[in-house]
Coordinates of C-alpha atoms in Angstrom, one line a residue:
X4 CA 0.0 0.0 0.0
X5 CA 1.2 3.9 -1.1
X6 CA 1.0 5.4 2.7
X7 CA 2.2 8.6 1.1
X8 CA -0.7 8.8 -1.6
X9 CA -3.0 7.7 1.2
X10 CA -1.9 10.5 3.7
X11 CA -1.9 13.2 1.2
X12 CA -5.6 11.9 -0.1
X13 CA -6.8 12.2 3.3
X14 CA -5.3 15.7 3.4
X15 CA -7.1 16.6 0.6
X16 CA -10.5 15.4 2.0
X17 CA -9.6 17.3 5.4
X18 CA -9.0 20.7 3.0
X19 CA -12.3 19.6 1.5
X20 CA -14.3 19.0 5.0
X21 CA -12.9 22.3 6.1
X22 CA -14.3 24.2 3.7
X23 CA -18.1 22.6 4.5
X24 CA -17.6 23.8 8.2
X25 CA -18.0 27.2 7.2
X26 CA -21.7 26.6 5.4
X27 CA -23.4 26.7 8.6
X28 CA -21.7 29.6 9.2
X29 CA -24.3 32.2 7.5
X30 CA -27.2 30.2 9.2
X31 CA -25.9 31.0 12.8
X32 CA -25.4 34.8 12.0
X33 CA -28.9 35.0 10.9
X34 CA -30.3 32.9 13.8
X35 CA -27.8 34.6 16.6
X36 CA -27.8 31.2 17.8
X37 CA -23.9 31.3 18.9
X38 CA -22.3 28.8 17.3
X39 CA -20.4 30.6 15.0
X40 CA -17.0 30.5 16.9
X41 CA -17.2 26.6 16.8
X42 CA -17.9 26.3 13.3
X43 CA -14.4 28.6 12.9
X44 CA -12.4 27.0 15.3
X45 CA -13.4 23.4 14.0
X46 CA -12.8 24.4 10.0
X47 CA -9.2 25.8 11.2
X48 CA -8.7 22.7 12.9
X49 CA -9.7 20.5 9.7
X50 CA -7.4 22.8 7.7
X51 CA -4.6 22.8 9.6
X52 CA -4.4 19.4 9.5
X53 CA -5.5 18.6 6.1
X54 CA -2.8 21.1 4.8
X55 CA -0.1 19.3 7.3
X56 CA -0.8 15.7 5.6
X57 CA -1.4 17.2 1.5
X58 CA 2.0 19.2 1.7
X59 CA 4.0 16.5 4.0
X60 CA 2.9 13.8 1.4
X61 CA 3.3 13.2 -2.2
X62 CA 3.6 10.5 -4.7
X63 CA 3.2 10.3 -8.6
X64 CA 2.1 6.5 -8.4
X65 CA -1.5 5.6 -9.5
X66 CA -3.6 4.8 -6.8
X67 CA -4.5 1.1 -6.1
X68 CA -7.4 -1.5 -5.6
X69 CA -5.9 -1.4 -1.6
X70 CA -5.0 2.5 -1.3
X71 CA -9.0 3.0 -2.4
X72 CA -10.3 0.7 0.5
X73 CA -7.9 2.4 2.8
X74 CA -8.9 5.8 1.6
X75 CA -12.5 5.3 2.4
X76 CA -12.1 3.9 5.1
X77 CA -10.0 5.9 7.2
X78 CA -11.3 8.8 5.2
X79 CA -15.0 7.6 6.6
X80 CA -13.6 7.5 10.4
X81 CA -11.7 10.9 9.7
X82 CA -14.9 12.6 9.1
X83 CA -16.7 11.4 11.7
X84 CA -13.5 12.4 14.3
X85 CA -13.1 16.0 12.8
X86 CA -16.8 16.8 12.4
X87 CA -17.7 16.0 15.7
X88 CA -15.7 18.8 16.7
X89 CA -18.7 21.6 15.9
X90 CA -20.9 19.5 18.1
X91 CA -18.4 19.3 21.1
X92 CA -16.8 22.8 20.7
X93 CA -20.5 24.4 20.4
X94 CA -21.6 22.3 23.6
X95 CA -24.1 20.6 21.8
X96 CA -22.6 17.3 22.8
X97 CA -20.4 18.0 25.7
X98 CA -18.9 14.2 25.5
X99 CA -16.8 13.7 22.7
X100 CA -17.9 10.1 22.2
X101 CA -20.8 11.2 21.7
X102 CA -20.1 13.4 19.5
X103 CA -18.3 11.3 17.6
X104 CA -21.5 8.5 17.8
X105 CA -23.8 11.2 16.4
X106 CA -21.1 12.5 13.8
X107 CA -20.9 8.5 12.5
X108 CA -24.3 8.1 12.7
X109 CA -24.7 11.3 10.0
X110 CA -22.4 10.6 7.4
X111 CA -22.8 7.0 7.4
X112 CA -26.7 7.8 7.3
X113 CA -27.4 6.1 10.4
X114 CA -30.0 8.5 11.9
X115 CA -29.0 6.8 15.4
X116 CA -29.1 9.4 18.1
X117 CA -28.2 10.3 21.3
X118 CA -29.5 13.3 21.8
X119 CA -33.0 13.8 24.0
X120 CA -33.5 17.6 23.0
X121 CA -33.5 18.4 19.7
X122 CA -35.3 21.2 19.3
X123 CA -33.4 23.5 22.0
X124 CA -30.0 23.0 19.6
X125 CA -28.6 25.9 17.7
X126 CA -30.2 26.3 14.1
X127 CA -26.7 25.9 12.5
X128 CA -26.1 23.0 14.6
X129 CA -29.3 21.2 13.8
X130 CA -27.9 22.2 9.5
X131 CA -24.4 20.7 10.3
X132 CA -26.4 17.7 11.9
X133 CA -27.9 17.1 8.6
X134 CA -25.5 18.5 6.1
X135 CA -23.7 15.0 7.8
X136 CA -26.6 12.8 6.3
X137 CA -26.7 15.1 2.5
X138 CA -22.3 14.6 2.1
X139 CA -22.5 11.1 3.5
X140 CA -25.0 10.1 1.6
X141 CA -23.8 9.4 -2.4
X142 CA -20.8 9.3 -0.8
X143 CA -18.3 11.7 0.6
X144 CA -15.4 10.3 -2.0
X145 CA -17.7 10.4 -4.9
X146 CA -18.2 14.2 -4.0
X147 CA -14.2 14.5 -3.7
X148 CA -13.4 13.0 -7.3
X149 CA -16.0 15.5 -8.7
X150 CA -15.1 19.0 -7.5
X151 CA -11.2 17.6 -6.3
X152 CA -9.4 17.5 -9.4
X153 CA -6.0 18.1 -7.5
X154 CA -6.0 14.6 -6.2
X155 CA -4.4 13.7 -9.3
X156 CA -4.7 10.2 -9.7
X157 CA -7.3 7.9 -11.3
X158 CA -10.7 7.5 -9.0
X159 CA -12.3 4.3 -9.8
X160 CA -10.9 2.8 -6.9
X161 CA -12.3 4.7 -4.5
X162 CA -15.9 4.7 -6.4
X163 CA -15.7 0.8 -6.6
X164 CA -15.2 0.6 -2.5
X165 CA -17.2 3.5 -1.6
X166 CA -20.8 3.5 -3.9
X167 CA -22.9 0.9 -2.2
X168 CA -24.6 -1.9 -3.7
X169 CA -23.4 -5.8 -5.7
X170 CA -21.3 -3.7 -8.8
X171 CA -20.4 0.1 -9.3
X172 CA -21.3 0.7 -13.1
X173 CA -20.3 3.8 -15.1
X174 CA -22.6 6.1 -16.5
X175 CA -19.5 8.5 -17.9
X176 CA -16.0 6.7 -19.1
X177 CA -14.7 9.6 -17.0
X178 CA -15.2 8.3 -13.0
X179 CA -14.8 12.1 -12.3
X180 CA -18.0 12.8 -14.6
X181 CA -19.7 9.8 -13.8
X182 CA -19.7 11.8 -9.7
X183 CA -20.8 14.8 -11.1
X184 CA -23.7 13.1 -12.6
X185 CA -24.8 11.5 -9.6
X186 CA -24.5 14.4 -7.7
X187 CA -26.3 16.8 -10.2
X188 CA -29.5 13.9 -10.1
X189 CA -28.8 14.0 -6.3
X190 CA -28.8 18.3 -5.9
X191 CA -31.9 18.1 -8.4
X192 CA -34.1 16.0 -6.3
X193 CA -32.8 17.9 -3.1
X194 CA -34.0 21.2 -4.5
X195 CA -37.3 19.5 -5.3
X196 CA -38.1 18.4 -1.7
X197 CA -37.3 21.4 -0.7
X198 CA -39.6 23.5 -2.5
X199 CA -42.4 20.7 -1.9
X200 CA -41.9 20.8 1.9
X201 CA -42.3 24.9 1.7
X202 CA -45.2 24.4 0.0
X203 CA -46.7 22.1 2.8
X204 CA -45.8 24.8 5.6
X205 CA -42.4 24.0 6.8
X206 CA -39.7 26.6 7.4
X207 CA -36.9 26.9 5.3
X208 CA -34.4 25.1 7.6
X209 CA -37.0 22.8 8.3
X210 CA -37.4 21.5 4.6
X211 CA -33.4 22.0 3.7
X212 CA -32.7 19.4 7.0
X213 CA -35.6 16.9 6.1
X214 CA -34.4 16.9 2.5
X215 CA -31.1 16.0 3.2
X216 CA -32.1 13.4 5.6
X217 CA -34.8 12.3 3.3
X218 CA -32.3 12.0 -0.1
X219 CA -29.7 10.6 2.3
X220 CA -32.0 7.8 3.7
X221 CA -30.6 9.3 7.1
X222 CA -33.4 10.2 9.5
X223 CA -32.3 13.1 11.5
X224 CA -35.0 15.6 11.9
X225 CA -35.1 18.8 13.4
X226 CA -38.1 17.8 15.8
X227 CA -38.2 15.3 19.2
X228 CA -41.5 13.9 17.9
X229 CA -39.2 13.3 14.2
X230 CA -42.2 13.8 11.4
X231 CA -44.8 13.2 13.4
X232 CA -44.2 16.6 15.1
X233 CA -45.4 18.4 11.8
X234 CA -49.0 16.0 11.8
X235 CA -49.4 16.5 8.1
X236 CA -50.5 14.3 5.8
X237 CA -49.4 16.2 2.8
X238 CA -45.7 16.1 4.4
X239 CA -45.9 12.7 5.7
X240 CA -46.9 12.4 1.7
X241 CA -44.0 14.5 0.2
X242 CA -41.4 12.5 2.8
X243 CA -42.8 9.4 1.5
X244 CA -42.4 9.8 -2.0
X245 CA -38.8 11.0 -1.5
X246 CA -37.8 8.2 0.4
X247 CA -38.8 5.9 -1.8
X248 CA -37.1 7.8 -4.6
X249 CA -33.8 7.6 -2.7
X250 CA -34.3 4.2 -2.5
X251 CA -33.9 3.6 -5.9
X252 CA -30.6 3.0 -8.0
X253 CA -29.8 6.7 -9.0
X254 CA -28.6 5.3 -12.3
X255 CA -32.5 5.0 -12.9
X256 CA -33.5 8.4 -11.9
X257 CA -30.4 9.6 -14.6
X258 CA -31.7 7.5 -17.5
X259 CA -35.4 8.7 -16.6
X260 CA -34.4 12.5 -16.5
X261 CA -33.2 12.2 -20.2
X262 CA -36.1 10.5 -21.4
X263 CA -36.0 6.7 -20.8
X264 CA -38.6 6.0 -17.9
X265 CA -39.1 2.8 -18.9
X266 CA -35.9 1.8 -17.6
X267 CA -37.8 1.8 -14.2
X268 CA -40.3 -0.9 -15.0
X269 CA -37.3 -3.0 -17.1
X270 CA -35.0 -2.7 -14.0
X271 CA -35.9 -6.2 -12.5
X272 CA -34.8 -5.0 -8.8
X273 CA -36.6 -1.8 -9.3
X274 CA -40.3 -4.2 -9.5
X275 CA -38.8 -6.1 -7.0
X276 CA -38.3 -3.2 -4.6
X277 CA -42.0 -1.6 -5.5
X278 CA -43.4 -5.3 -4.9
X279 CA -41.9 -4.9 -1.1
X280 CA -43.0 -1.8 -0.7
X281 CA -46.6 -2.3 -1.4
X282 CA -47.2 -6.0 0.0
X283 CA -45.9 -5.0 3.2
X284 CA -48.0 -1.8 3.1
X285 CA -50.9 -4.0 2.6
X286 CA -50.1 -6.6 5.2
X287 CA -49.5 -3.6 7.9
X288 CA -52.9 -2.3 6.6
X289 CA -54.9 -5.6 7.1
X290 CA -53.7 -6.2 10.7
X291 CA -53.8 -2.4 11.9
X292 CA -56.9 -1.0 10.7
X293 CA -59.2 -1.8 13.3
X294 CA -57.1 -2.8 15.7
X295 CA -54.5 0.7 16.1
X296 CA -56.4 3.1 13.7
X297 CA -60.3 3.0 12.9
X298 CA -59.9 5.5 9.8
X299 CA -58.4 3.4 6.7
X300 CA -56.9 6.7 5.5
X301 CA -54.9 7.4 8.5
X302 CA -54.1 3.9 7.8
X303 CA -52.5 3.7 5.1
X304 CA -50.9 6.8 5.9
X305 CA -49.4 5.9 8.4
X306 CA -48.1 2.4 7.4
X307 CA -46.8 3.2 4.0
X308 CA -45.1 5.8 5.7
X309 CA -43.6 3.6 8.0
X310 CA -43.1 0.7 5.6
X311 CA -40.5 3.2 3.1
X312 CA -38.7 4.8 6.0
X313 CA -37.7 1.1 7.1
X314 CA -37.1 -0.6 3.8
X315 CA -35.4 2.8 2.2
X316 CA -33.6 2.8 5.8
X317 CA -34.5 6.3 6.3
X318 CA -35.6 6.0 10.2
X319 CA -38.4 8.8 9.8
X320 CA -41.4 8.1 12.3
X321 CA -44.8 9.7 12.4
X322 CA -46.5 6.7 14.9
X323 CA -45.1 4.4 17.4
X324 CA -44.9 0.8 16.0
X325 CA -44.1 -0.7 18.9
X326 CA -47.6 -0.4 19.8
X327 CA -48.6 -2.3 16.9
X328 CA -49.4 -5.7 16.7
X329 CA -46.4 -8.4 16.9
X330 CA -46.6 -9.4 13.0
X331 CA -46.6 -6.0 11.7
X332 CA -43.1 -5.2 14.2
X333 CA -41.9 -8.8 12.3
X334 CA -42.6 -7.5 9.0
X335 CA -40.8 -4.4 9.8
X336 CA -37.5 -5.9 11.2
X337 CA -37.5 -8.1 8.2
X338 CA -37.4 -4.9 6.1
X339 CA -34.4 -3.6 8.1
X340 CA -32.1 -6.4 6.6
X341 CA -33.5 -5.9 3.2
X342 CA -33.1 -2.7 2.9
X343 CA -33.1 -0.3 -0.5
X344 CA -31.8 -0.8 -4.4
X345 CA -28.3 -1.3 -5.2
X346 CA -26.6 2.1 -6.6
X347 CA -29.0 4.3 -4.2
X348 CA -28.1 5.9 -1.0
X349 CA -30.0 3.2 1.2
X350 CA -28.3 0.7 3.5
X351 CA -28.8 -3.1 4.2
X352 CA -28.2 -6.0 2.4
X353 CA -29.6 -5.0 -0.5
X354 CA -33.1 -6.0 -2.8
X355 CA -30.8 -7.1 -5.5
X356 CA -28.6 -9.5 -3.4
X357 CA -31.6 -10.8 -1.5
X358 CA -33.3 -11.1 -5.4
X359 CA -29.7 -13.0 -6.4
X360 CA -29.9 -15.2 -3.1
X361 CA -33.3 -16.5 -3.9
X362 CA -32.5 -17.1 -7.1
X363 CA -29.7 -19.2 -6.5
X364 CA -31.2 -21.3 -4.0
X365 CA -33.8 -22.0 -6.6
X366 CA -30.9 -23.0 -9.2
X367 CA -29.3 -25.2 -6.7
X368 CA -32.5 -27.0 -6.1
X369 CA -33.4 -27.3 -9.9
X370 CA -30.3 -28.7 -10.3
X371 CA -30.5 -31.6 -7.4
X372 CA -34.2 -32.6 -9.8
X373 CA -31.7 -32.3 -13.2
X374 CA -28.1 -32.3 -12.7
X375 CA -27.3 -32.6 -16.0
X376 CA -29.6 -28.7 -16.9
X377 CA -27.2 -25.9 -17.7
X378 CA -28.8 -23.3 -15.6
X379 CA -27.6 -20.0 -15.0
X380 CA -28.7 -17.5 -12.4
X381 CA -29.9 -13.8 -14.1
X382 CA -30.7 -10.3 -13.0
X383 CA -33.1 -9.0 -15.4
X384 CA -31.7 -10.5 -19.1
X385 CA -28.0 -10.8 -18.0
X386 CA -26.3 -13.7 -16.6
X387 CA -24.6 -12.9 -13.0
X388 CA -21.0 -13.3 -13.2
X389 CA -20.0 -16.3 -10.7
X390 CA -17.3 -14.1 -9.2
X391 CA -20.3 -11.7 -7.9
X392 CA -22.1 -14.3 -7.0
X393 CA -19.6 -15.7 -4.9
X394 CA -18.9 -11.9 -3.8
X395 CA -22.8 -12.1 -2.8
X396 CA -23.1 -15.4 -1.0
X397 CA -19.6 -14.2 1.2
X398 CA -21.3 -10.9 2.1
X399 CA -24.4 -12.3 3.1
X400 CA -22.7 -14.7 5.2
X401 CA -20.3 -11.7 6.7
X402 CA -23.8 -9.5 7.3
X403 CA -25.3 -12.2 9.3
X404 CA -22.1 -13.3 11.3
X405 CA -21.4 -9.5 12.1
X406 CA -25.0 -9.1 13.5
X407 CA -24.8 -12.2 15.7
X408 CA -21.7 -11.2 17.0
X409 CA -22.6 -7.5 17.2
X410 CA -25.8 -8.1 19.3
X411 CA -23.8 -10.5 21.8
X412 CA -21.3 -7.5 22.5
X413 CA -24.6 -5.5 23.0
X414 CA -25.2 -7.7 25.2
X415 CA -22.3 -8.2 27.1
X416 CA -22.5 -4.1 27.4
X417 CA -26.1 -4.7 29.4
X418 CA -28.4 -4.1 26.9
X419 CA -31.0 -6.9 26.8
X420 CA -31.8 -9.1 23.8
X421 CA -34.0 -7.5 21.8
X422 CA -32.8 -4.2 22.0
X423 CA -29.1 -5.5 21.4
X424 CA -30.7 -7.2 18.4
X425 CA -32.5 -4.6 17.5
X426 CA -29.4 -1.9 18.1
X427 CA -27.2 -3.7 15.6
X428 CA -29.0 -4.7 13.3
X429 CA -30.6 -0.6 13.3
X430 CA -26.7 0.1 12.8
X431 CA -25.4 -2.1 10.6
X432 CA -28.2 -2.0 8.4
X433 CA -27.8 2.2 8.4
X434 CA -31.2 2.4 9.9
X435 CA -31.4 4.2 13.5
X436 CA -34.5 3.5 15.0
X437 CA -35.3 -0.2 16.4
X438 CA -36.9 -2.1 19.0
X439 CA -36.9 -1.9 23.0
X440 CA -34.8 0.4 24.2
X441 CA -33.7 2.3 20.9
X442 CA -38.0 2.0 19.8
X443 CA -39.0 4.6 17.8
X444 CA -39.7 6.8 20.6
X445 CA -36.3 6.5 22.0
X446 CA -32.5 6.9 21.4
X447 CA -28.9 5.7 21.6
X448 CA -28.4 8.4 25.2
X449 CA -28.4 5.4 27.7
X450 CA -26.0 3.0 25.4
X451 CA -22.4 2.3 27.5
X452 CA -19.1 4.0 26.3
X453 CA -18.3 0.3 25.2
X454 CA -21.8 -0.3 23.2
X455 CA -21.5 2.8 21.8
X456 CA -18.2 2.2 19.9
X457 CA -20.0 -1.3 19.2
X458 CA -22.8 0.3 17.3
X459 CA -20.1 3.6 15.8
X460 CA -18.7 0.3 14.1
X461 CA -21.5 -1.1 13.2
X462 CA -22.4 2.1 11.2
X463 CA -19.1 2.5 9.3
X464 CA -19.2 -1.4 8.7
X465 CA -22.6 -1.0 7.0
X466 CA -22.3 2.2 5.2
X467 CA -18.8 0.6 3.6
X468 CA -20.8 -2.5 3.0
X469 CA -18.1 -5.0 5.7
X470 CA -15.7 -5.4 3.1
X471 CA -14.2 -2.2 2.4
X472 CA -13.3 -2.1 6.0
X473 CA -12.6 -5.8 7.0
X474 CA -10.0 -6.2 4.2
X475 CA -8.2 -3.8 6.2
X476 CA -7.7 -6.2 9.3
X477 CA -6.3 -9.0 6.8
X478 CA -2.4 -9.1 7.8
X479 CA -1.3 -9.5 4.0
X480 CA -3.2 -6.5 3.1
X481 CA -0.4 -4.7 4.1
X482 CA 2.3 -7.3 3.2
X483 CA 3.6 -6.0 -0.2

């Protein structure tokens, strides 16, 4: 591995989240809400140091298949060390951890909290808090290859460990242009959300915070009560859509911008994931309405609301489920592991691995009826390389193993079972919200130290899809 190229990369990326410290900026002048001075202090800090490790370091090599999984990895944790800093300089967060927990929990799109009073934060601090979610997000490398061209070496690397999903496809031959594409789809659809939340009543920094945690499938909100605060159907509508749109490969929303929206209904993941989305609606539907709401409008409102922000693992809430019955919870923690398409800015395993899985199972059993058939597994019309189907089976097996151990750590820390269960899997899956003690109506506050760096790893772990960070702890990674 090129240590050099890697330090002065990450120097780069410092430069780079200096310069996003001073956004907020603006915000707290207008609001007088104080927090200026830690927005300065904490972008001087991230400059300082980013210019330490881009002038200390050099190297003409190209970068490599390992510096690009060491990149975005330490480059993840780096963000989440230096922009905790506005949180714990501000006194927003007076523990570092924690500020550090909530930090992860942003970029990696977590939505985890540990904060119990939201609404008494400084303006800028509650925009920092989501400006997290909005960089983190499509990805805080792919945003670095667009508008970094001083990096100076080749960026498919870094794309290939950082964009989430089975494969990382190309829309430009240029990796740089293929970022700016994403991005531009990614602004456009931002803007949008915006302008619809205004519409429905929220404030400004209202809509610009839920629109980055909506795009991001990240979950903070500016409210205690999250959504529900607003008790809107016309927002809870708006959110809704949103989510689900971030839930979809953003490859898809490219294509349809220039014209070809029937790519959506060709895309075989794509009717997969709208399948998910509105059987599980339905089956939340049949066993609430009666029993939790007696209007079917509020209903469906309420569980098609609930049934995106899980599966899209956004971590909204506008109602309780906890309260609901036990098969409607079950549904939902089955969605958590799911989660959204491949090439979108969802977490969990994924509706085109869990598509793949099935669909080798149903090979393997064909072929114990006819082992002599030739039969290959497909996504849509195309074969699936055996390689990624390998790559598939050995990250579904990694997903599982690291939740088992995960929750028995949890465990160890003193949470009990289901809320350990429910805490990793909320984590690893880039969720937030679960069951028990981190419900819906609750947070991350009471987690030990030790469970909270449990669950901090469990975020970067899911965000960089297990991989991209356990290759790391492979002793001939760094042989070379």
């Amino acid at each position: 591995m090129n240590c050099f190229l890697v330090l002065r990369i990450l120097g780069a990326l410092s430069l780079f989240l200096s310069a996003t410290l001073l956004t907020p900026i603006p915000f707290s002048l207008f609001y007088q809400d104080g927090a200026a001075w830690a927005f300065l202090e904490a972008s001087a800090i991230c400059f300082g140091f980013g210019l330490l490790l881009f002038r200390s370091f050099s190297s003409r090599q190209e970068i490599s298949v390992r510096d690009g999984f060491a990149v975005v990895t330490l480059g993840w944790s780096l963000f989440a060390l230096l922009g905790a800093l506005p949180f714990f300089l501000s006194g927003a967060i007076p523990s570092y951890l924690d500020a550090c927990f909530e930090t992860m929990s942003g970029f990696t799109t977590t939505g985890a909290t540990i904060l119990t009073h939201i609404e008494i934060l400084p303006e800028s601090i509650l925009l920092w808090r989501a400006m997290t979610h909005w960089l983190g997000g499509m990805g805080i490398i792919v945003l670095s290859l667009a508008i970094l061209p001083m990096l100076g070496v080749g960026g498919m690397q870094l794309f290939k460990a950082e964009v989430p999903g089975p494969t990382a496809d190309r829309l430009k031959p240029r990796i740089q242009d293929t970022a700016k594409l994403l991005w531009e789809v990614y602004l456009l659809l931002t803007v949008a959300e915006v302008a619809l939340l205004m519409v429905g009543g929220m404030s400004f920094l209202d809509s610009l915070c839920h629109a980055f945690a909506t795009l991001a499938t990240g979950g903070f909100s500016t409210r205690d009560a999250s959504v529900a605060a607003y008790n809107s159907a016309y927002i809870d509508s708006v959110i809704t859509l949103f989510m689900f749109l971030a839930g979809v490969n953003f490859a898809l929303h490219y294509y349809a911008l220039r014209g070809k929206v029937s790519g959506f209904w060709k895309s075989e993941e794509f009717r997969i994931y709208l399948f998910l989305v509105l059987s599980a609606t339905g089956v939340l539907v049949f066993f609430n309405q009666g029993t939790v709401y007696a209007s079917f409008f509020d209903n469906i409102r309420y569980s098609i609301f609930q049934v995106t922000s899980i599966i899209t693992t956004t971590g909204f809430g506008t109602a309780d489920y906890e309260q609901w019955p036990l098969i409607t919870q079950y549904m939902l923690v089955s969605l958590m592991f799911v989660g959204g398409c491949a090439g979108s800015t969802a977490g969990g395993i994924k509706v085109a691995r869990i598509l793949l899985l099935f669909k080798h199972a149903h090979v393997q059993l064909y072929r114990l009826i006819h082992p002599r058939a030739v039969r290959l597994v497909k996504l849509g019309d195309r074969p699936v390389d055996r390689d990624v189907m390998q790559a598939i089976l050995g990250f579904f097996a990694l997903f599982i193993g690291t939740f088992v151990a995960a929750s028995l750590l949890l465990s160890l820390a003193g949470m009990d079972l289901v809320s350990a269960g429910a805490a990793a899997i909320a984590t690893l899956g880039n969720i937030g919200p679960g069951l028990g003690s981190v419900g819906p109506t609750d947070n991350y506050a009471h987690v030990s130290g030790f469970g909270k760096m449990i669950l901090t790893g469990c975020m970067l772990l899911g965000r960089l899809e297990l991989f991209t960070v356990m290759v790391l702890f492979f002793p001939s990674f760094w042989r070379r």
